[in-house]
Amino acid sequence: MEQEATAGIHAHGADLNRLAAAATTHCLIGCALGEVVGMAIATALGWGNHAQIVLAIALAYVFGFGLTAMPLVRAGLAAGVIVSTALASDTVSITIMEAIDNLTVVLIPNALDAGLGDALFYASIAVGFAVAYPFAFLANRYMIARGKGHAVMHEYHGH
């Protein structure tokens, strides 16, 4: 079914780009939610920068995989299928997004010291994701074109 679902993708570059952009935007939303929630929790608990980054990254994966799991749950799939499908469709994209975003935030002067009330906090995360987006897009495009990544989700969209 995967090859059949992606056969049209190979024939139409615009469809491939659209699907890759949708997958990357989905990844961006999950990562951004996880980052902000993680930083908010860590700040409220008075944790240091390293612990904040670890929590933010962990929650980015949780939110990203969670967003992917929702249509799979609605489709009535077994838990094992949901987990393996979410891992297959999002791990590479989330990893790219998080690595580049966090490196960017670390490199922006004073960004790690910015609090939740500081514009620099949100601006540095936004810049990080803007830098990361094209790299995650290219990885998603490459994987979808080969029936991998978010291509495995194709048959469950719309449920």
mmCIF file of N, CA and C in Angstrom, residues 11-149:
data_model
loop_
_atom_site.group_PDB
_atom_site.id
_atom_site.type_symbol
_atom_site.label_atom_id
_atom_site.label_comp_id
_atom_site.label_asym_id
_atom_site.label_seq_id
_atom_site.Cartn_x
_atom_site.Cartn_y
_atom_site.Cartn_z
ATOM 1 N N ALA A 11 5.329 11.139 -9.248
ATOM 2 C CA ALA A 11 4.978 11.738 -10.524
ATOM 3 C C ALA A 11 4.780 13.248 -10.436
ATOM 4 N N HIS A 12 4.476 13.766 -9.257
ATOM 5 C CA HIS A 12 4.131 15.173 -9.129
ATOM 6 C C HIS A 12 4.982 15.854 -8.071
ATOM 7 N N GLY A 13 5.949 16.638 -8.508
ATOM 8 C CA GLY A 13 6.828 17.349 -7.593
ATOM 9 C C GLY A 13 6.098 18.306 -6.686
ATOM 10 N N ALA A 14 5.042 18.940 -7.198
ATOM 11 C CA ALA A 14 4.277 19.885 -6.383
ATOM 12 C C ALA A 14 3.589 19.153 -5.239
ATOM 13 N N ASP A 15 3.056 17.951 -5.510
ATOM 14 C CA ASP A 15 2.433 17.159 -4.447
ATOM 15 C C ASP A 15 3.476 16.751 -3.412
ATOM 16 N N LEU A 16 4.634 16.356 -3.869
ATOM 17 C CA LEU A 16 5.717 15.973 -2.967
ATOM 18 C C LEU A 16 6.116 17.148 -2.084
ATOM 19 N N ASN A 17 6.257 18.312 -2.677
ATOM 20 C CA ASN A 17 6.605 19.506 -1.894
ATOM 21 C C ASN A 17 5.505 19.865 -0.904
ATOM 22 N N ARG A 18 4.260 19.733 -1.317
ATOM 23 C CA ARG A 18 3.127 20.041 -0.438
ATOM 24 C C ARG A 18 3.110 19.093 0.754
ATOM 25 N N LEU A 19 3.299 17.800 0.498
ATOM 26 C CA LEU A 19 3.312 16.826 1.583
ATOM 27 C C LEU A 19 4.509 17.043 2.513
ATOM 28 N N ALA A 20 5.664 17.360 1.939
ATOM 29 C CA ALA A 20 6.851 17.618 2.761
ATOM 30 C C ALA A 20 6.662 18.871 3.604
ATOM 31 N N ALA A 21 6.051 19.898 3.024
ATOM 32 C CA ALA A 21 5.791 21.126 3.788
ATOM 33 C C ALA A 21 4.800 20.852 4.914
ATOM 34 N N ALA A 22 3.762 20.057 4.640
ATOM 35 C CA ALA A 22 2.791 19.719 5.682
ATOM 36 C C ALA A 22 3.450 18.914 6.800
ATOM 37 N N ALA A 23 4.282 17.953 6.432
ATOM 38 C CA ALA A 23 4.982 17.144 7.440
ATOM 39 C C ALA A 23 5.927 18.005 8.272
ATOM 40 N N THR A 24 6.613 18.930 7.623
ATOM 41 C CA THR A 24 7.568 19.789 8.322
ATOM 42 C C THR A 24 6.844 20.778 9.221
ATOM 43 N N THR A 25 5.732 21.307 8.769
ATOM 44 C CA THR A 25 4.946 22.219 9.590
ATOM 45 C C THR A 25 4.382 21.477 10.803
ATOM 46 N N HIS A 26 3.932 20.258 10.588
ATOM 47 C CA HIS A 26 3.463 19.411 11.682
ATOM 48 C C HIS A 26 4.583 19.227 12.703
ATOM 49 N N CYS A 27 5.768 18.938 12.232
ATOM 50 C CA CYS A 27 6.931 18.770 13.106
ATOM 51 C C CYS A 27 7.225 20.066 13.861
ATOM 52 N N LEU A 28 7.183 21.171 13.151
ATOM 53 C CA LEU A 28 7.440 22.478 13.751
ATOM 54 C C LEU A 28 6.463 22.766 14.886
ATOM 55 N N ILE A 29 5.194 22.460 14.679
ATOM 56 C CA ILE A 29 4.182 22.712 15.714
ATOM 57 C C ILE A 29 4.464 21.878 16.955
ATOM 58 N N GLY A 30 4.712 20.595 16.773
ATOM 59 C CA GLY A 30 5.007 19.731 17.912
ATOM 60 C C GLY A 30 6.265 20.169 18.648
ATOM 61 N N CYS A 31 7.299 20.489 17.879
ATOM 62 C CA CYS A 31 8.559 20.926 18.494
ATOM 63 C C CYS A 31 8.380 22.246 19.242
ATOM 64 N N ALA A 32 7.682 23.187 18.634
ATOM 65 C CA ALA A 32 7.488 24.491 19.273
ATOM 66 C C ALA A 32 6.674 24.349 20.556
ATOM 67 N N LEU A 33 5.623 23.549 20.516
ATOM 68 C CA LEU A 33 4.823 23.322 21.728
ATOM 69 C C LEU A 33 5.690 22.710 22.829
ATOM 70 N N GLY A 34 6.446 21.691 22.469
ATOM 71 C CA GLY A 34 7.311 21.040 23.447
ATOM 72 C C GLY A 34 8.367 21.964 24.009
ATOM 73 N N GLU A 35 8.972 22.759 23.140
ATOM 74 C CA GLU A 35 10.006 23.702 23.586
ATOM 75 C C GLU A 35 9.444 24.706 24.583
ATOM 76 N N VAL A 36 8.356 25.342 24.227
ATOM 77 C CA VAL A 36 7.801 26.392 25.081
ATOM 78 C C VAL A 36 7.280 25.800 26.396
ATOM 79 N N VAL A 37 6.556 24.689 26.324
ATOM 80 C CA VAL A 37 6.050 24.061 27.545
ATOM 81 C C VAL A 37 7.215 23.590 28.422
ATOM 82 N N GLY A 38 8.209 22.989 27.800
ATOM 83 C CA GLY A 38 9.379 22.527 28.552
ATOM 84 C C GLY A 38 10.115 23.658 29.234
ATOM 85 N N MET A 39 10.324 24.735 28.524
ATOM 86 C CA MET A 39 11.014 25.885 29.112
ATOM 87 C C MET A 39 10.159 26.518 30.207
ATOM 88 N N ALA A 40 8.857 26.572 29.999
ATOM 89 C CA ALA A 40 7.971 27.152 31.022
ATOM 90 C C ALA A 40 8.000 26.319 32.304
ATOM 91 N N ILE A 41 7.901 25.010 32.173
ATOM 92 C CA ILE A 41 7.938 24.131 33.345
ATOM 93 C C ILE A 41 9.285 24.250 34.057
ATOM 94 N N ALA A 42 10.361 24.163 33.285
ATOM 95 C CA ALA A 42 11.698 24.225 33.884
ATOM 96 C C ALA A 42 11.950 25.569 34.555
ATOM 97 N N THR A 43 11.483 26.637 33.951
ATOM 98 C CA THR A 43 11.643 27.972 34.550
ATOM 99 C C THR A 43 10.851 28.054 35.852
ATOM 100 N N ALA A 44 9.619 27.563 35.834
ATOM 101 C CA ALA A 44 8.777 27.595 37.036
ATOM 102 C C ALA A 44 9.394 26.788 38.173
ATOM 103 N N LEU A 45 10.111 25.724 37.809
ATOM 104 C CA LEU A 45 10.744 24.880 38.825
ATOM 105 C C LEU A 45 12.140 25.374 39.213
ATOM 106 N N GLY A 46 12.596 26.442 38.551
ATOM 107 C CA GLY A 46 13.903 27.005 38.859
ATOM 108 C C GLY A 46 15.076 26.168 38.369
ATOM 109 N N TRP A 47 14.854 25.372 37.345
ATOM 110 C CA TRP A 47 15.917 24.524 36.808
ATOM 111 C C TRP A 47 16.911 25.351 36.005
ATOM 112 N N GLY A 48 18.121 24.850 35.877
ATOM 113 C CA GLY A 48 19.160 25.502 35.093
ATOM 114 C C GLY A 48 18.989 25.260 33.597
ATOM 115 N N ASN A 49 19.864 25.896 32.826
ATOM 116 C CA ASN A 49 19.759 25.841 31.362
ATOM 117 C C ASN A 49 19.839 24.426 30.797
ATOM 118 N N HIS A 50 20.758 23.624 31.296
ATOM 119 C CA HIS A 50 20.908 22.274 30.737
ATOM 120 C C HIS A 50 19.642 21.441 30.963
ATOM 121 N N ALA A 51 19.100 21.515 32.165
ATOM 122 C CA ALA A 51 17.876 20.774 32.461
ATOM 123 C C ALA A 51 16.711 21.307 31.627
ATOM 124 N N GLN A 52 16.660 22.623 31.421
ATOM 125 C CA GLN A 52 15.595 23.210 30.595
ATOM 126 C C GLN A 52 15.673 22.680 29.169
ATOM 127 N N ILE A 53 16.874 22.637 28.625
ATOM 128 C CA ILE A 53 17.053 22.164 27.246
ATOM 129 C C ILE A 53 16.650 20.698 27.130
ATOM 130 N N VAL A 54 17.078 19.878 28.082
ATOM 131 C CA VAL A 54 16.735 18.452 28.046
ATOM 132 C C VAL A 54 15.219 18.260 28.118
ATOM 133 N N LEU A 55 14.558 18.959 29.038
ATOM 134 C CA LEU A 55 13.104 18.845 29.155
ATOM 135 C C LEU A 55 12.411 19.343 27.891
ATOM 136 N N ALA A 56 12.874 20.467 27.356
ATOM 137 C CA ALA A 56 12.267 21.019 26.139
ATOM 138 C C ALA A 56 12.397 20.053 24.967
ATOM 139 N N ILE A 57 13.545 19.440 24.820
ATOM 140 C CA ILE A 57 13.744 18.475 23.732
ATOM 141 C C ILE A 57 12.868 17.244 23.947
ATOM 142 N N ALA A 58 12.840 16.744 25.175
ATOM 143 C CA ALA A 58 12.005 15.567 25.459
ATOM 144 C C ALA A 58 10.539 15.858 25.154
ATOM 145 N N LEU A 59 10.072 17.028 25.573
ATOM 146 C CA LEU A 59 8.665 17.363 25.321
ATOM 147 C C LEU A 59 8.406 17.647 23.841
ATOM 148 N N ALA A 60 9.407 18.113 23.113
ATOM 149 C CA ALA A 60 9.233 18.295 21.669
ATOM 150 C C ALA A 60 8.956 16.947 21.001
ATOM 151 N N TYR A 61 9.674 15.915 21.415
ATOM 152 C CA TYR A 61 9.407 14.576 20.888
ATOM 153 C C TYR A 61 8.016 14.091 21.314
ATOM 154 N N VAL A 62 7.671 14.284 22.579
ATOM 155 C CA VAL A 62 6.377 13.840 23.075
ATOM 156 C C VAL A 62 5.246 14.525 22.303
ATOM 157 N N PHE A 63 5.328 15.847 22.161
ATOM 158 C CA PHE A 63 4.275 16.578 21.442
ATOM 159 C C PHE A 63 4.261 16.191 19.960
ATOM 160 N N GLY A 64 5.434 16.085 19.351
ATOM 161 C CA GLY A 64 5.507 15.707 17.933
ATOM 162 C C GLY A 64 4.911 14.333 17.681
ATOM 163 N N PHE A 65 5.324 13.356 18.488
ATOM 164 C CA PHE A 65 4.778 12.010 18.337
ATOM 165 C C PHE A 65 3.292 11.984 18.693
ATOM 166 N N GLY A 66 2.906 12.782 19.680
ATOM 167 C CA GLY A 66 1.495 12.848 20.075
ATOM 168 C C GLY A 66 0.614 13.373 18.964
ATOM 169 N N LEU A 67 1.079 14.422 18.277
ATOM 170 C CA LEU A 67 0.304 14.958 17.152
ATOM 171 C C LEU A 67 0.173 13.923 16.039
ATOM 172 N N THR A 68 1.221 13.155 15.824
ATOM 173 C CA THR A 68 1.184 12.112 14.805
ATOM 174 C C THR A 68 0.244 10.985 15.218
ATOM 175 N N ALA A 69 0.222 10.686 16.502
ATOM 176 C CA ALA A 69 -0.583 9.561 16.982
ATOM 177 C C ALA A 69 -2.081 9.821 16.890
ATOM 178 N N MET A 70 -2.503 11.077 16.958
ATOM 179 C CA MET A 70 -3.949 11.372 17.002
ATOM 180 C C MET A 70 -4.734 10.763 15.840
ATOM 181 N N PRO A 71 -4.330 10.957 14.564
ATOM 182 C CA PRO A 71 -5.122 10.330 13.492
ATOM 183 C C PRO A 71 -5.012 8.806 13.499
ATOM 184 N N LEU A 72 -3.912 8.287 14.031
ATOM 185 C CA LEU A 72 -3.754 6.834 14.105
ATOM 186 C C LEU A 72 -4.691 6.241 15.151
ATOM 187 N N VAL A 73 -4.845 6.942 16.266
ATOM 188 C CA VAL A 73 -5.789 6.513 17.297
ATOM 189 C C VAL A 73 -7.208 6.567 16.734
ATOM 190 N N ARG A 74 -7.535 7.680 16.032
ATOM 191 C CA ARG A 74 -8.868 7.817 15.425
ATOM 192 C C ARG A 74 -9.132 6.718 14.396
ATOM 193 N N ALA A 75 -8.060 6.242 13.735
ATOM 194 C CA ALA A 75 -8.212 5.176 12.744
ATOM 195 C C ALA A 75 -8.374 3.809 13.406
ATOM 196 N N GLY A 76 -8.239 3.768 14.740
ATOM 197 C CA GLY A 76 -8.466 2.523 15.472
ATOM 198 C C GLY A 76 -7.306 1.546 15.440
ATOM 199 N N LEU A 77 -6.100 2.043 15.202
ATOM 200 C CA LEU A 77 -4.945 1.151 15.137
ATOM 201 C C LEU A 77 -4.505 0.697 16.521
ATOM 202 N N ALA A 78 -3.831 -0.429 16.555
ATOM 203 C CA ALA A 78 -3.292 -0.969 17.804
ATOM 204 C C ALA A 78 -2.154 -0.072 18.298
ATOM 205 N N ALA A 79 -1.923 -0.088 19.599
ATOM 206 C CA ALA A 79 -0.902 0.765 20.213
ATOM 207 C C ALA A 79 0.476 0.540 19.587
ATOM 208 N N GLY A 80 0.841 -0.686 19.340
ATOM 209 C CA GLY A 80 2.142 -0.979 18.743
ATOM 210 C C GLY A 80 2.303 -0.377 17.356
ATOM 211 N N VAL A 81 1.240 -0.421 16.581
ATOM 212 C CA VAL A 81 1.263 0.168 15.236
ATOM 213 C C VAL A 81 1.367 1.686 15.340
ATOM 214 N N ILE A 82 0.644 2.262 16.282
ATOM 215 C CA ILE A 82 0.678 3.717 16.473
ATOM 216 C C ILE A 82 2.091 4.159 16.827
ATOM 217 N N VAL A 83 2.695 3.488 17.786
ATOM 218 C CA VAL A 83 4.046 3.863 18.220
ATOM 219 C C VAL A 83 5.057 3.690 17.092
ATOM 220 N N SER A 84 5.033 2.547 16.417
ATOM 221 C CA SER A 84 6.019 2.315 15.356
ATOM 222 C C SER A 84 5.817 3.273 14.181
ATOM 223 N N THR A 85 4.573 3.591 13.859
ATOM 224 C CA THR A 85 4.296 4.522 12.765
ATOM 225 C C THR A 85 4.752 5.931 13.123
ATOM 226 N N ALA A 86 4.459 6.366 14.348
ATOM 227 C CA ALA A 86 4.884 7.704 14.793
ATOM 228 C C ALA A 86 6.409 7.807 14.800
ATOM 229 N N LEU A 87 7.068 6.784 15.299
ATOM 230 C CA LEU A 87 8.536 6.796 15.310
ATOM 231 C C LEU A 87 9.095 6.856 13.890
ATOM 232 N N ALA A 88 8.514 6.059 12.996
ATOM 233 C CA ALA A 88 9.002 6.020 11.614
ATOM 234 C C ALA A 88 8.754 7.324 10.887
ATOM 235 N N SER A 89 7.639 7.984 11.191
ATOM 236 C CA SER A 89 7.290 9.178 10.424
ATOM 237 C C SER A 89 7.942 10.449 10.943
ATOM 238 N N ASP A 90 8.286 10.510 12.228
ATOM 239 C CA ASP A 90 8.710 11.794 12.793
ATOM 240 C C ASP A 90 10.117 11.863 13.382
ATOM 241 N N THR A 91 10.732 10.753 13.685
ATOM 242 C CA THR A 91 12.005 10.798 14.413
ATOM 243 C C THR A 91 13.065 11.632 13.713
ATOM 244 N N VAL A 92 13.269 11.425 12.437
ATOM 245 C CA VAL A 92 14.313 12.163 11.715
ATOM 246 C C VAL A 92 13.999 13.653 11.695
ATOM 247 N N SER A 93 12.771 14.000 11.377
ATOM 248 C CA SER A 93 12.380 15.400 11.280
ATOM 249 C C SER A 93 12.507 16.122 12.625
ATOM 250 N N ILE A 94 12.009 15.498 13.691
ATOM 251 C CA ILE A 94 12.101 16.117 15.016
ATOM 252 C C ILE A 94 13.560 16.267 15.431
ATOM 253 N N THR A 95 14.358 15.257 15.156
ATOM 254 C CA THR A 95 15.775 15.310 15.535
ATOM 255 C C THR A 95 16.482 16.462 14.831
ATOM 256 N N ILE A 96 16.236 16.609 13.545
ATOM 257 C CA ILE A 96 16.838 17.719 12.791
ATOM 258 C C ILE A 96 16.351 19.052 13.352
ATOM 259 N N MET A 97 15.047 19.172 13.541
ATOM 260 C CA MET A 97 14.461 20.422 14.020
ATOM 261 C C MET A 97 15.030 20.787 15.390
ATOM 262 N N GLU A 98 15.098 19.831 16.289
ATOM 263 C CA GLU A 98 15.570 20.105 17.648
ATOM 264 C C GLU A 98 17.068 20.403 17.698
ATOM 265 N N ALA A 99 17.846 19.655 16.948
ATOM 266 C CA ALA A 99 19.297 19.881 16.959
ATOM 267 C C ALA A 99 19.633 21.287 16.463
ATOM 268 N N ILE A 100 19.051 21.665 15.346
ATOM 269 C CA ILE A 100 19.353 22.981 14.768
ATOM 270 C C ILE A 100 18.755 24.097 15.611
ATOM 271 N N ASP A 101 17.514 23.929 16.063
ATOM 272 C CA ASP A 101 16.887 24.966 16.879
ATOM 273 C C ASP A 101 17.684 25.207 18.159
ATOM 274 N N ASN A 102 18.007 24.155 18.872
ATOM 275 C CA ASN A 102 18.712 24.329 20.145
ATOM 276 C C ASN A 102 20.121 24.865 19.951
ATOM 277 N N LEU A 103 20.799 24.439 18.909
ATOM 278 C CA LEU A 103 22.123 25.001 18.625
ATOM 279 C C LEU A 103 22.016 26.493 18.326
ATOM 280 N N THR A 104 21.004 26.874 17.568
ATOM 281 C CA THR A 104 20.791 28.291 17.254
ATOM 282 C C THR A 104 20.526 29.093 18.523
ATOM 283 N N VAL A 105 19.657 28.585 19.388
ATOM 284 C CA VAL A 105 19.349 29.285 20.637
ATOM 285 C C VAL A 105 20.596 29.427 21.500
ATOM 286 N N VAL A 106 21.401 28.376 21.567
ATOM 287 C CA VAL A 106 22.641 28.431 22.358
ATOM 288 C C VAL A 106 23.582 29.487 21.799
ATOM 289 N N LEU A 107 23.612 29.648 20.492
ATOM 290 C CA LEU A 107 24.541 30.592 19.859
ATOM 291 C C LEU A 107 24.070 32.046 19.902
ATOM 292 N N ILE A 108 22.794 32.281 20.121
ATOM 293 C CA ILE A 108 22.283 33.654 20.194
ATOM 294 C C ILE A 108 22.646 34.227 21.562
ATOM 295 N N PRO A 109 23.385 35.325 21.586
ATOM 296 C CA PRO A 109 23.806 35.894 22.872
ATOM 297 C C PRO A 109 22.622 36.189 23.796
ATOM 298 N N ASN A 110 22.759 35.772 25.033
ATOM 299 C CA ASN A 110 21.791 36.008 26.117
ATOM 300 C C ASN A 110 20.464 35.251 25.968
ATOM 301 N N ALA A 111 20.302 34.451 24.927
ATOM 302 C CA ALA A 111 19.030 33.752 24.729
ATOM 303 C C ALA A 111 18.760 32.748 25.843
ATOM 304 N N LEU A 112 19.793 32.064 26.300
ATOM 305 C CA LEU A 112 19.582 31.081 27.363
ATOM 306 C C LEU A 112 19.201 31.722 28.686
ATOM 307 N N ASP A 113 19.539 32.978 28.850
ATOM 308 C CA ASP A 113 19.212 33.684 30.088
ATOM 309 C C ASP A 113 17.881 34.424 30.009
ATOM 310 N N ALA A 114 17.265 34.414 28.843
ATOM 311 C CA ALA A 114 15.985 35.114 28.669
ATOM 312 C C ALA A 114 14.883 34.339 29.382
ATOM 313 N N GLY A 115 14.009 35.054 30.026
ATOM 314 C CA GLY A 115 12.885 34.439 30.731
ATOM 315 C C GLY A 115 11.645 34.395 29.866
ATOM 316 N N LEU A 116 10.594 33.796 30.389
ATOM 317 C CA LEU A 116 9.340 33.656 29.643
ATOM 318 C C LEU A 116 8.710 34.994 29.289
ATOM 319 N N GLY A 117 9.041 36.037 30.043
ATOM 320 C CA GLY A 117 8.493 37.365 29.766
ATOM 321 C C GLY A 117 9.341 38.179 28.807
ATOM 322 N N ASP A 118 10.457 37.621 28.359
ATOM 323 C CA ASP A 118 11.367 38.345 27.465
ATOM 324 C C ASP A 118 11.102 37.989 26.004
ATOM 325 N N ALA A 119 11.062 38.992 25.163
ATOM 326 C CA ALA A 119 10.876 38.766 23.725
ATOM 327 C C ALA A 119 12.003 37.909 23.155
ATOM 328 N N LEU A 120 13.210 38.051 23.705
ATOM 329 C CA LEU A 120 14.355 37.279 23.214
ATOM 330 C C LEU A 120 14.121 35.777 23.372
ATOM 331 N N PHE A 121 13.425 35.381 24.416
ATOM 332 C CA PHE A 121 13.117 33.965 24.622
ATOM 333 C C PHE A 121 12.380 33.403 23.409
ATOM 334 N N TYR A 122 11.307 34.066 23.019
ATOM 335 C CA TYR A 122 10.481 33.598 21.902
ATOM 336 C C TYR A 122 11.151 33.842 20.549
ATOM 337 N N ALA A 123 11.831 34.972 20.429
ATOM 338 C CA ALA A 123 12.512 35.292 19.170
ATOM 339 C C ALA A 123 13.624 34.290 18.876
ATOM 340 N N SER A 124 14.376 33.899 19.892
ATOM 341 C CA SER A 124 15.477 32.961 19.657
ATOM 342 C C SER A 124 14.947 31.591 19.236
ATOM 343 N N ILE A 125 13.848 31.153 19.857
ATOM 344 C CA ILE A 125 13.245 29.884 19.449
ATOM 345 C C ILE A 125 12.710 29.992 18.021
ATOM 346 N N ALA A 126 12.055 31.109 17.710
ATOM 347 C CA ALA A 126 11.519 31.309 16.352
ATOM 348 C C ALA A 126 12.637 31.324 15.311
ATOM 349 N N VAL A 127 13.734 32.008 15.604
ATOM 350 C CA VAL A 127 14.869 32.033 14.673
ATOM 351 C C VAL A 127 15.437 30.623 14.506
ATOM 352 N N GLY A 128 15.558 29.911 15.614
ATOM 353 C CA GLY A 128 16.060 28.535 15.538
ATOM 354 C C GLY A 128 15.206 27.655 14.654
ATOM 355 N N PHE A 129 13.892 27.765 14.796
ATOM 356 C CA PHE A 129 13.003 26.958 13.957
ATOM 357 C C PHE A 129 13.027 27.425 12.505
ATOM 358 N N ALA A 130 13.171 28.713 12.287
ATOM 359 C CA ALA A 130 13.267 29.225 10.911
ATOM 360 C C ALA A 130 14.522 28.692 10.226
ATOM 361 N N VAL A 131 15.611 28.597 10.970
ATOM 362 C CA VAL A 131 16.854 28.041 10.413
ATOM 363 C C VAL A 131 16.692 26.541 10.174
ATOM 364 N N ALA A 132 16.024 25.863 11.093
ATOM 365 C CA ALA A 132 15.881 24.405 11.011
ATOM 366 C C ALA A 132 14.884 23.948 9.945
ATOM 367 N N TYR A 133 13.869 24.762 9.678
ATOM 368 C CA TYR A 133 12.772 24.350 8.798
ATOM 369 C C TYR A 133 13.238 23.823 7.431
ATOM 370 N N PRO A 134 14.089 24.549 6.702
ATOM 371 C CA PRO A 134 14.459 24.029 5.375
ATOM 372 C C PRO A 134 15.200 22.691 5.430
ATOM 373 N N PHE A 135 15.968 22.468 6.467
ATOM 374 C CA PHE A 135 16.691 21.203 6.589
ATOM 375 C C PHE A 135 15.719 20.057 6.877
ATOM 376 N N ALA A 136 14.757 20.305 7.765
ATOM 377 C CA ALA A 136 13.743 19.292 8.054
ATOM 378 C C ALA A 136 12.860 19.064 6.827
ATOM 379 N N PHE A 137 12.540 20.138 6.109
ATOM 380 C CA PHE A 137 11.746 20.015 4.877
ATOM 381 C C PHE A 137 12.448 19.110 3.870
ATOM 382 N N LEU A 138 13.736 19.339 3.645
ATOM 383 C CA LEU A 138 14.480 18.519 2.684
ATOM 384 C C LEU A 138 14.534 17.056 3.120
ATOM 385 N N ALA A 139 14.709 16.817 4.408
ATOM 386 C CA ALA A 139 14.726 15.440 4.903
ATOM 387 C C ALA A 139 13.348 14.801 4.729
ATOM 388 N N ASN A 140 12.290 15.531 5.063
ATOM 389 C CA ASN A 140 10.935 14.994 4.887
ATOM 390 C C ASN A 140 10.647 14.720 3.417
ATOM 391 N N ARG A 141 11.042 15.642 2.559
ATOM 392 C CA ARG A 141 10.809 15.467 1.119
ATOM 393 C C ARG A 141 11.514 14.216 0.608
ATOM 394 N N TYR A 142 12.764 14.056 1.013
ATOM 395 C CA TYR A 142 13.557 12.897 0.613
ATOM 396 C C TYR A 142 12.884 11.594 1.080
ATOM 397 N N MET A 143 12.454 11.580 2.343
ATOM 398 C CA MET A 143 11.853 10.355 2.887
ATOM 399 C C MET A 143 10.494 10.062 2.253
ATOM 400 N N ILE A 144 9.672 11.076 2.087
ATOM 401 C CA ILE A 144 8.348 10.871 1.493
ATOM 402 C C ILE A 144 8.480 10.358 0.060
ATOM 403 N N ALA A 145 9.428 10.898 -0.681
ATOM 404 C CA ALA A 145 9.637 10.462 -2.066
ATOM 405 C C ALA A 145 10.006 8.981 -2.139
ATOM 406 N N ARG A 146 10.519 8.443 -1.065
ATOM 407 C CA ARG A 146 10.936 7.043 -1.024
ATOM 408 C C ARG A 146 9.967 6.169 -0.228
ATOM 409 N N GLY A 147 8.776 6.725 0.079
ATOM 410 C CA GLY A 147 7.769 5.953 0.794
ATOM 411 C C GLY A 147 8.048 5.827 2.280
ATOM 412 N N LYS A 148 8.905 6.679 2.802
ATOM 413 C CA LYS A 148 9.270 6.640 4.231
ATOM 414 C C LYS A 148 8.765 7.908 4.911
ATOM 415 N N GLY A 149 9.094 8.058 6.197
ATOM 416 C CA GLY A 149 8.707 9.268 6.925
ATOM 417 C C GLY A 149 7.203 9.435 6.944
#
